[in-house]
Amino acid sequence: MVTLKDVALRAGVNHSTVSYVLNGKAKEKRIAPATCERILQAAAELGYCPNANALAVKRGSSRIIGVLGSLRGEFIMDMLRGISDEAARRDFSLQPRTINAPKDIPVAVAGCRSYRCCGLIGMDFMPAEHAALKAAARTFGAPIVMVDTPIADPEYVTVNSDTFAGARDAVRHLIAGGHRRIGCIGIAELASRSAGYHAAMAEAGLRPQTGWVYEMLLQPNSGPGKFDAVAQTMEKMLVTERLSAIFCASDPLALQLFQVAAPLGIAIPDDLSVIGVAGMSYAQLGVPPLSSVSQPFYDMGRQTVIALEQKLSGAAVAPEIVLPTQLVLRRSHRSIARTA
Amino acid sequence: MVTLKDVALRAGVNHSTVSYVLNGKAKEKRIAPATCERILQAAAELGYCPNANALAVKRGSSRIIGVLGSLRGEFIMDMLRGISDEAARRDFSLQPRTINAPKDIPVAVAGCRSYRCCGLIGMDFMPAEHAALKAAARTFGAPIVMVDTPIADPEYVTVNSDTFAGARDAVRHLIAGGHRRIGCIGIAELASRSAGYHAAMAEAGLRPQTGWVYEMLLQPNSGPGKFDAVAQTMEKMLVTERLSAIFCASDPLALQLFQVAAPLGIAIPDDLSVIGVAGMSYAQLGVPPLSSVSQPFYDMGRQTVIALEQKLSGAAVAPEIVLPTQLVLRRSHRSIARTA
DNA sequence: TAAATTTGCCCAATCGTGTGAGCAAGAAAA
DNA sequence: TTTTCTTGCTCACACGATTGGGCAAATTTA
């Protein structure tokens, strides 16, 4: 690899002179224009590329952002891309590390520490993981930004989408469409979505009855048992409760509902309106295409990096950044005649 | 950050002694056991963590792998996770960089170069991008491994899944189930999948007729126009050609076929058998759950890192690593009575 | 002509780490 | 008692970069 010294040798100057010129301090250090020219040319000819590692050593800190997360699912990929794009724009590099279990967190943080990462991003951290990250990062000192996490914490900035408003608007839309018997399949860990449902129902003077609302647990990893339990609950909602619409706290949940409804002869959207949450690309591949509360994952990723850089520069950063969701109306819901 | 010198100070020795002890050269350098003990304890108390950047400078090369790709889609995430997990196991760090357009490649490679990445991984590179990567990497010198790419090149190792065999087996399965009028919706850039279809048909003595096979183009970014063109072709296949089964070169394509079939009153799998390719998690969320040729994306990612490390260690590496696919039989296809 | 100032560049220390060479003290051999 | 060997550690340089201080030559001022 070609170094400063190589360039200096070819230009016939000291390597420090090269450094000054290449860092735009030629004026300040009064390097002769002719010398500058010579140095620039030598650098170009040799294809000089500064050693970022050496820089990090010299500066005492790098421009590497550690990114910790489960690295599972399409929406995480979208967030990661947002993070990556914005990081590239701001001359940061990324260092992703998979978190498969809470025990991975200290290891991952140690890795980031060894590279002297200037900051940490936690993607989709669940409650149990929050504490572990905080503990691991405490001795580290780099600022943390959490993206798409249900937990706010004064110790770090969080970037989220407004799923409460998104869910509320979705249910409002159903109510405006004449629906009254509206159910909710929520996810216990993502309480704001169910809260949005409840808010919309309450403001319309509707009282969700027992059996209309089910809160599933995300944590126990998706075994077939869980899948069946959810399916059974869905079936009960459809058959016993005869709901005309169901709000689902996630797109996969909504598509699972499609699967449950089909054999029961319940047509979507004619017999049942369904709205999900996520904005996954495959939601539009459902039969019918799924109406959904779309979350701006890509932008959330970008905002995460922006917030991190602000924090690094010492600027004041809002502790909680909330991006709006968008209700994407496709064809899994419809208006119904109002019944008395 | 605590350095070697800090540890040395606390243990009352020179920093070089600390370095020897911490690198397991205590025996070789004959450091007294008591001193070792003291150093180890000091390091632990101070929470010493070696500076990977300084190491990279010293060694002249890092243990960072540059990962270039579009960073789009669930299967990329799976690959990336495989890469990440295997990298962690082998003490590599990753440095992902988004490639949104061919022009991003030189920039991304330059970034990897500045960090003195020890190797490069290209995910899902299309033909046009191959040349650009090769050109950008030429002056760099780090080995390249390409994963999930349709192009073989003697200049680098490729890791793929055997989509040819996967496609062939899927179509064989349809044929064994009594199907004769089997169509294929292929992707021009992923020719091996269609080739598998043709192979299975040929060995069964079946001749795909005009109108049974359609090759769509991936490149022109998914505008509504393309979507419609594909949908129209699908409709023609169903209505005019009256195919009993269709092999789709990707899962999204298969799910789109579901959408086209529904309004035509064509039931899946009763009237039409469908098998896709990918093994996306959402394939199982279709109505009915989609049968599919599942690709081992996670393992492909892992193998990529393994191959890269072998190449780095100077070992001989097979230029083309091909992993088996798996035919996941769900409920979008069925056997039919053989008609004369 | 001598002193002061400016120009244009180099020297050397520094960051954190690794490592070959060397040095002082004690032990063993002569 | 002197020589050799071993033990146990330190010294000093290197990696690639940045940067404050300084130095010689050229130029301006007195």
mmCIF file with all atom_site columns, N, CA and C in Angstrom, chain A residues 69-109:
data_model
loop_
_atom_site.group_PDB
_atom_site.id
_atom_site.type_symbol
_atom_site.label_atom_id
_atom_site.label_alt_id
_atom_site.label_comp_id
_atom_site.label_asym_id
_atom_site.label_entity_id
_atom_site.label_seq_id
_atom_site.pdbx_PDB_ins_code
_atom_site.Cartn_x
_atom_site.Cartn_y
_atom_site.Cartn_z
_atom_site.occupancy
_atom_site.B_iso_or_equiv
_atom_site.pdbx_formal_charge
_atom_site.auth_seq_id
_atom_site.auth_comp_id
_atom_site.auth_asym_id
_atom_site.auth_atom_id
_atom_site.pdbx_PDB_model_num
ATOM 1   N N  . GLY A 1 69  ? -27.889 -5.537  16.106 1.00 0.00 ? 69  GLY A N  1
ATOM 2   C CA . GLY A 1 69  ? -29.285 -5.909  15.898 1.00 0.00 ? 69  GLY A CA 1
ATOM 3   C C  . GLY A 1 69  ? -29.408 -7.363  15.510 1.00 0.00 ? 69  GLY A C  1
ATOM 4   N N  . SER A 1 70  ? -30.646 -7.790  15.375 1.00 0.00 ? 70  SER A N  1
ATOM 5   C CA . SER A 1 70  ? -30.878 -9.206  15.084 1.00 0.00 ? 70  SER A CA 1
ATOM 6   C C  . SER A 1 70  ? -30.562 -9.529  13.626 1.00 0.00 ? 70  SER A C  1
ATOM 7   N N  . LEU A 1 71  ? -30.548 -8.499  12.784 1.00 0.00 ? 71  LEU A N  1
ATOM 8   C CA . LEU A 1 71  ? -30.286 -8.716  11.367 1.00 0.00 ? 71  LEU A CA 1
ATOM 9   C C  . LEU A 1 71  ? -31.247 -9.747  10.769 1.00 0.00 ? 71  LEU A C  1
ATOM 10  N N  . ARG A 1 72  ? -32.506 -9.577  11.101 1.00 0.00 ? 72  ARG A N  1
ATOM 11  C CA . ARG A 1 72  ? -33.514 -10.472 10.564 1.00 0.00 ? 72  ARG A CA 1
ATOM 12  C C  . ARG A 1 72  ? -34.664 -9.676  9.984  1.00 0.00 ? 72  ARG A C  1
ATOM 13  N N  . GLY A 1 73  ? -35.063 -10.024 8.789  1.00 0.00 ? 73  GLY A N  1
ATOM 14  C CA . GLY A 1 73  ? -36.270 -9.438  8.234  1.00 0.00 ? 73  GLY A CA 1
ATOM 15  C C  . GLY A 1 73  ? -36.020 -8.315  7.255  1.00 0.00 ? 73  GLY A C  1
ATOM 16  N N  . GLU A 1 74  ? -36.995 -8.144  6.405  1.00 0.00 ? 74  GLU A N  1
ATOM 17  C CA . GLU A 1 74  ? -36.861 -7.167  5.342  1.00 0.00 ? 74  GLU A CA 1
ATOM 18  C C  . GLU A 1 74  ? -36.814 -5.743  5.870  1.00 0.00 ? 74  GLU A C  1
ATOM 19  N N  . PHE A 1 75  ? -37.572 -5.473  6.902  1.00 0.00 ? 75  PHE A N  1
ATOM 20  C CA . PHE A 1 75  ? -37.617 -4.075  7.363  1.00 0.00 ? 75  PHE A CA 1
ATOM 21  C C  . PHE A 1 75  ? -36.309 -3.671  8.033  1.00 0.00 ? 75  PHE A C  1
ATOM 22  N N  . ILE A 1 76  ? -35.639 -4.640  8.647  1.00 0.00 ? 76  ILE A N  1
ATOM 23  C CA . ILE A 1 76  ? -34.335 -4.350  9.223  1.00 0.00 ? 76  ILE A CA 1
ATOM 24  C C  . ILE A 1 76  ? -33.358 -3.991  8.109  1.00 0.00 ? 76  ILE A C  1
ATOM 25  N N  . MET A 1 77  ? -33.492 -4.710  7.006  1.00 0.00 ? 77  MET A N  1
ATOM 26  C CA . MET A 1 77  ? -32.636 -4.428  5.860  1.00 0.00 ? 77  MET A CA 1
ATOM 27  C C  . MET A 1 77  ? -32.867 -2.999  5.382  1.00 0.00 ? 77  MET A C  1
ATOM 28  N N  . ASP A 1 78  ? -34.120 -2.584  5.355  1.00 0.00 ? 78  ASP A N  1
ATOM 29  C CA . ASP A 1 78  ? -34.433 -1.223  4.928  1.00 0.00 ? 78  ASP A CA 1
ATOM 30  C C  . ASP A 1 78  ? -33.805 -0.196  5.867  1.00 0.00 ? 78  ASP A C  1
ATOM 31  N N  . MET A 1 79  ? -33.923 -0.459  7.143  1.00 0.00 ? 79  MET A N  1
ATOM 32  C CA . MET A 1 79  ? -33.324 0.451   8.115  1.00 0.00 ? 79  MET A CA 1
ATOM 33  C C  . MET A 1 79  ? -31.825 0.504   7.932  1.00 0.00 ? 79  MET A C  1
ATOM 34  N N  . LEU A 1 80  ? -31.259 -0.671  7.775  1.00 0.00 ? 80  LEU A N  1
ATOM 35  C CA . LEU A 1 80  ? -29.808 -0.761  7.632  1.00 0.00 ? 80  LEU A CA 1
ATOM 36  C C  . LEU A 1 80  ? -29.336 -0.015  6.388  1.00 0.00 ? 80  LEU A C  1
ATOM 37  N N  . ARG A 1 81  ? -30.128 -0.114  5.348  1.00 0.00 ? 81  ARG A N  1
ATOM 38  C CA . ARG A 1 81  ? -29.768 0.610   4.125  1.00 0.00 ? 81  ARG A CA 1
ATOM 39  C C  . ARG A 1 81  ? -29.832 2.112   4.345  1.00 0.00 ? 81  ARG A C  1
ATOM 40  N N  . GLY A 1 82  ? -30.857 2.534   5.066  1.00 0.00 ? 82  GLY A N  1
ATOM 41  C CA . GLY A 1 82  ? -30.953 3.952   5.398  1.00 0.00 ? 82  GLY A CA 1
ATOM 42  C C  . GLY A 1 82  ? -29.744 4.397   6.207  1.00 0.00 ? 82  GLY A C  1
ATOM 43  N N  . ILE A 1 83  ? -29.384 3.579   7.168  1.00 0.00 ? 83  ILE A N  1
ATOM 44  C CA . ILE A 1 83  ? -28.215 3.878   7.996  1.00 0.00 ? 83  ILE A CA 1
ATOM 45  C C  . ILE A 1 83  ? -26.966 3.936   7.124  1.00 0.00 ? 83  ILE A C  1
ATOM 46  N N  . SER A 1 84  ? -26.834 2.952   6.270  1.00 0.00 ? 84  SER A N  1
ATOM 47  C CA . SER A 1 84  ? -25.646 2.858   5.420  1.00 0.00 ? 84  SER A CA 1
ATOM 48  C C  . SER A 1 84  ? -25.536 4.048   4.478  1.00 0.00 ? 84  SER A C  1
ATOM 49  N N  . ASP A 1 85  ? -26.643 4.400   3.850  1.00 0.00 ? 85  ASP A N  1
ATOM 50  C CA . ASP A 1 85  ? -26.614 5.506   2.892  1.00 0.00 ? 85  ASP A CA 1
ATOM 51  C C  . ASP A 1 85  ? -26.264 6.815   3.582  1.00 0.00 ? 85  ASP A C  1
ATOM 52  N N  . GLU A 1 86  ? -26.907 7.061   4.704  1.00 0.00 ? 86  GLU A N  1
ATOM 53  C CA . GLU A 1 86  ? -26.658 8.324   5.398  1.00 0.00 ? 86  GLU A CA 1
ATOM 54  C C  . GLU A 1 86  ? -25.242 8.344   5.974  1.00 0.00 ? 86  GLU A C  1
ATOM 55  N N  . ALA A 1 87  ? -24.791 7.207   6.422  1.00 0.00 ? 87  ALA A N  1
ATOM 56  C CA . ALA A 1 87  ? -23.435 7.110   6.964  1.00 0.00 ? 87  ALA A CA 1
ATOM 57  C C  . ALA A 1 87  ? -22.423 7.414   5.863  1.00 0.00 ? 87  ALA A C  1
ATOM 58  N N  . ALA A 1 88  ? -22.655 6.855   4.684  1.00 0.00 ? 88  ALA A N  1
ATOM 59  C CA . ALA A 1 88  ? -21.746 7.089   3.564  1.00 0.00 ? 88  ALA A CA 1
ATOM 60  C C  . ALA A 1 88  ? -21.697 8.578   3.241  1.00 0.00 ? 88  ALA A C  1
ATOM 61  N N  . ARG A 1 89  ? -22.849 9.191   3.259  1.00 0.00 ? 89  ARG A N  1
ATOM 62  C CA . ARG A 1 89  ? -22.926 10.614  2.940  1.00 0.00 ? 89  ARG A CA 1
ATOM 63  C C  . ARG A 1 89  ? -22.126 11.445  3.935  1.00 0.00 ? 89  ARG A C  1
ATOM 64  N N  . ARG A 1 90  ? -22.073 10.987  5.165  1.00 0.00 ? 90  ARG A N  1
ATOM 65  C CA . ARG A 1 90  ? -21.383 11.747  6.210  1.00 0.00 ? 90  ARG A CA 1
ATOM 66  C C  . ARG A 1 90  ? -20.004 11.172  6.525  1.00 0.00 ? 90  ARG A C  1
ATOM 67  N N  . ASP A 1 91  ? -19.546 10.330  5.646  1.00 0.00 ? 91  ASP A N  1
ATOM 68  C CA . ASP A 1 91  ? -18.204 9.788   5.781  1.00 0.00 ? 91  ASP A CA 1
ATOM 69  C C  . ASP A 1 91  ? -18.013 8.936   7.043  1.00 0.00 ? 91  ASP A C  1
ATOM 70  N N  . PHE A 1 92  ? -19.072 8.263   7.424  1.00 0.00 ? 92  PHE A N  1
ATOM 71  C CA . PHE A 1 92  ? -18.940 7.260   8.476  1.00 0.00 ? 92  PHE A CA 1
ATOM 72  C C  . PHE A 1 92  ? -18.849 5.885   7.836  1.00 0.00 ? 92  PHE A C  1
ATOM 73  N N  . SER A 1 93  ? -18.213 4.978   8.535  1.00 0.00 ? 93  SER A N  1
ATOM 74  C CA . SER A 1 93  ? -18.283 3.588   8.128  1.00 0.00 ? 93  SER A CA 1
ATOM 75  C C  . SER A 1 93  ? -19.093 2.823   9.163  1.00 0.00 ? 93  SER A C  1
ATOM 76  N N  . LEU A 1 94  ? -19.627 1.697   8.727  1.00 0.00 ? 94  LEU A N  1
ATOM 77  C CA . LEU A 1 94  ? -20.463 0.905   9.617  1.00 0.00 ? 94  LEU A CA 1
ATOM 78  C C  . LEU A 1 94  ? -19.741 -0.356  10.050 1.00 0.00 ? 94  LEU A C  1
ATOM 79  N N  . GLN A 1 95  ? -20.149 -0.852  11.180 1.00 0.00 ? 95  GLN A N  1
ATOM 80  C CA . GLN A 1 95  ? -19.619 -2.133  11.618 1.00 0.00 ? 95  GLN A CA 1
ATOM 81  C C  . GLN A 1 95  ? -20.753 -2.916  12.271 1.00 0.00 ? 95  GLN A C  1
ATOM 82  N N  . PRO A 1 96  ? -21.476 -3.689  11.460 1.00 0.00 ? 96  PRO A N  1
ATOM 83  C CA . PRO A 1 96  ? -22.634 -4.405  11.972 1.00 0.00 ? 96  PRO A CA 1
ATOM 84  C C  . PRO A 1 96  ? -22.216 -5.635  12.773 1.00 0.00 ? 96  PRO A C  1
ATOM 85  N N  . ARG A 1 97  ? -22.981 -5.932  13.786 1.00 0.00 ? 97  ARG A N  1
ATOM 86  C CA . ARG A 1 97  ? -22.731 -7.136  14.584 1.00 0.00 ? 97  ARG A CA 1
ATOM 87  C C  . ARG A 1 97  ? -24.065 -7.762  14.955 1.00 0.00 ? 97  ARG A C  1
ATOM 88  N N  . THR A 1 98  ? -24.182 -9.034  14.675 1.00 0.00 ? 98  THR A N  1
ATOM 89  C CA . THR A 1 98  ? -25.436 -9.740  14.915 1.00 0.00 ? 98  THR A CA 1
ATOM 90  C C  . THR A 1 98  ? -25.676 -9.978  16.394 1.00 0.00 ? 98  THR A C  1
ATOM 91  N N  . ILE A 1 99  ? -26.874 -9.707  16.827 1.00 0.00 ? 99  ILE A N  1
ATOM 92  C CA . ILE A 1 99  ? -27.291 -10.062 18.176 1.00 0.00 ? 99  ILE A CA 1
ATOM 93  C C  . ILE A 1 99  ? -28.341 -11.164 18.051 1.00 0.00 ? 99  ILE A C  1
ATOM 94  N N  . ASN A 1 100 ? -27.940 -12.381 18.341 1.00 0.00 ? 100 ASN A N  1
ATOM 95  C CA . ASN A 1 100 ? -28.899 -13.477 18.282 1.00 0.00 ? 100 ASN A CA 1
ATOM 96  C C  . ASN A 1 100 ? -29.510 -13.745 19.649 1.00 0.00 ? 100 ASN A C  1
ATOM 97  N N  . ALA A 1 101 ? -28.767 -13.409 20.673 1.00 0.00 ? 101 ALA A N  1
ATOM 98  C CA . ALA A 1 101 ? -29.252 -13.614 22.036 1.00 0.00 ? 101 ALA A CA 1
ATOM 99  C C  . ALA A 1 101 ? -28.648 -12.523 22.904 1.00 0.00 ? 101 ALA A C  1
ATOM 100 N N  . PRO A 1 102 ? -29.275 -12.245 24.048 1.00 0.00 ? 102 PRO A N  1
ATOM 101 C CA . PRO A 1 102 ? -28.739 -11.196 24.922 1.00 0.00 ? 102 PRO A CA 1
ATOM 102 C C  . PRO A 1 102 ? -27.263 -11.386 25.243 1.00 0.00 ? 102 PRO A C  1
ATOM 103 N N  . LYS A 1 103 ? -26.834 -12.625 25.323 1.00 0.00 ? 103 LYS A N  1
ATOM 104 C CA . LYS A 1 103 ? -25.429 -12.868 25.675 1.00 0.00 ? 103 LYS A CA 1
ATOM 105 C C  . LYS A 1 103 ? -24.465 -12.375 24.591 1.00 0.00 ? 103 LYS A C  1
ATOM 106 N N  . ASP A 1 104 ? -24.975 -12.143 23.400 1.00 0.00 ? 104 ASP A N  1
ATOM 107 C CA . ASP A 1 104 ? -24.110 -11.643 22.324 1.00 0.00 ? 104 ASP A CA 1
ATOM 108 C C  . ASP A 1 104 ? -23.773 -10.168 22.501 1.00 0.00 ? 104 ASP A C  1
ATOM 109 N N  . ILE A 1 105 ? -24.572 -9.483  23.292 1.00 0.00 ? 105 ILE A N  1
ATOM 110 C CA . ILE A 1 105 ? -24.410 -8.035  23.375 1.00 0.00 ? 105 ILE A CA 1
ATOM 111 C C  . ILE A 1 105 ? -23.042 -7.608  23.911 1.00 0.00 ? 105 ILE A C  1
ATOM 112 N N  . PRO A 1 106 ? -22.612 -8.166  25.048 1.00 0.00 ? 106 PRO A N  1
ATOM 113 C CA . PRO A 1 106 ? -21.290 -7.748  25.546 1.00 0.00 ? 106 PRO A CA 1
ATOM 114 C C  . PRO A 1 106 ? -20.184 -8.025  24.534 1.00 0.00 ? 106 PRO A C  1
ATOM 115 N N  . VAL A 1 107 ? -20.278 -9.152  23.869 1.00 0.00 ? 107 VAL A N  1
ATOM 116 C CA . VAL A 1 107 ? -19.270 -9.503  22.866 1.00 0.00 ? 107 VAL A CA 1
ATOM 117 C C  . VAL A 1 107 ? -19.270 -8.486  21.728 1.00 0.00 ? 107 VAL A C  1
ATOM 118 N N  . ALA A 1 108 ? -20.464 -8.183  21.257 1.00 0.00 ? 108 ALA A N  1
ATOM 119 C CA . ALA A 1 108 ? -20.582 -7.242  20.145 1.00 0.00 ? 108 ALA A CA 1
ATOM 120 C C  . ALA A 1 108 ? -20.056 -5.865  20.551 1.00 0.00 ? 108 ALA A C  1
ATOM 121 N N  . VAL A 1 109 ? -20.411 -5.437  21.740 1.00 0.00 ? 109 VAL A N  1
ATOM 122 C CA . VAL A 1 109 ? -19.954 -4.129  22.195 1.00 0.00 ? 109 VAL A CA 1
ATOM 123 C C  . VAL A 1 109 ? -18.436 -4.127  22.350 1.00 0.00 ? 109 VAL A C  1
#
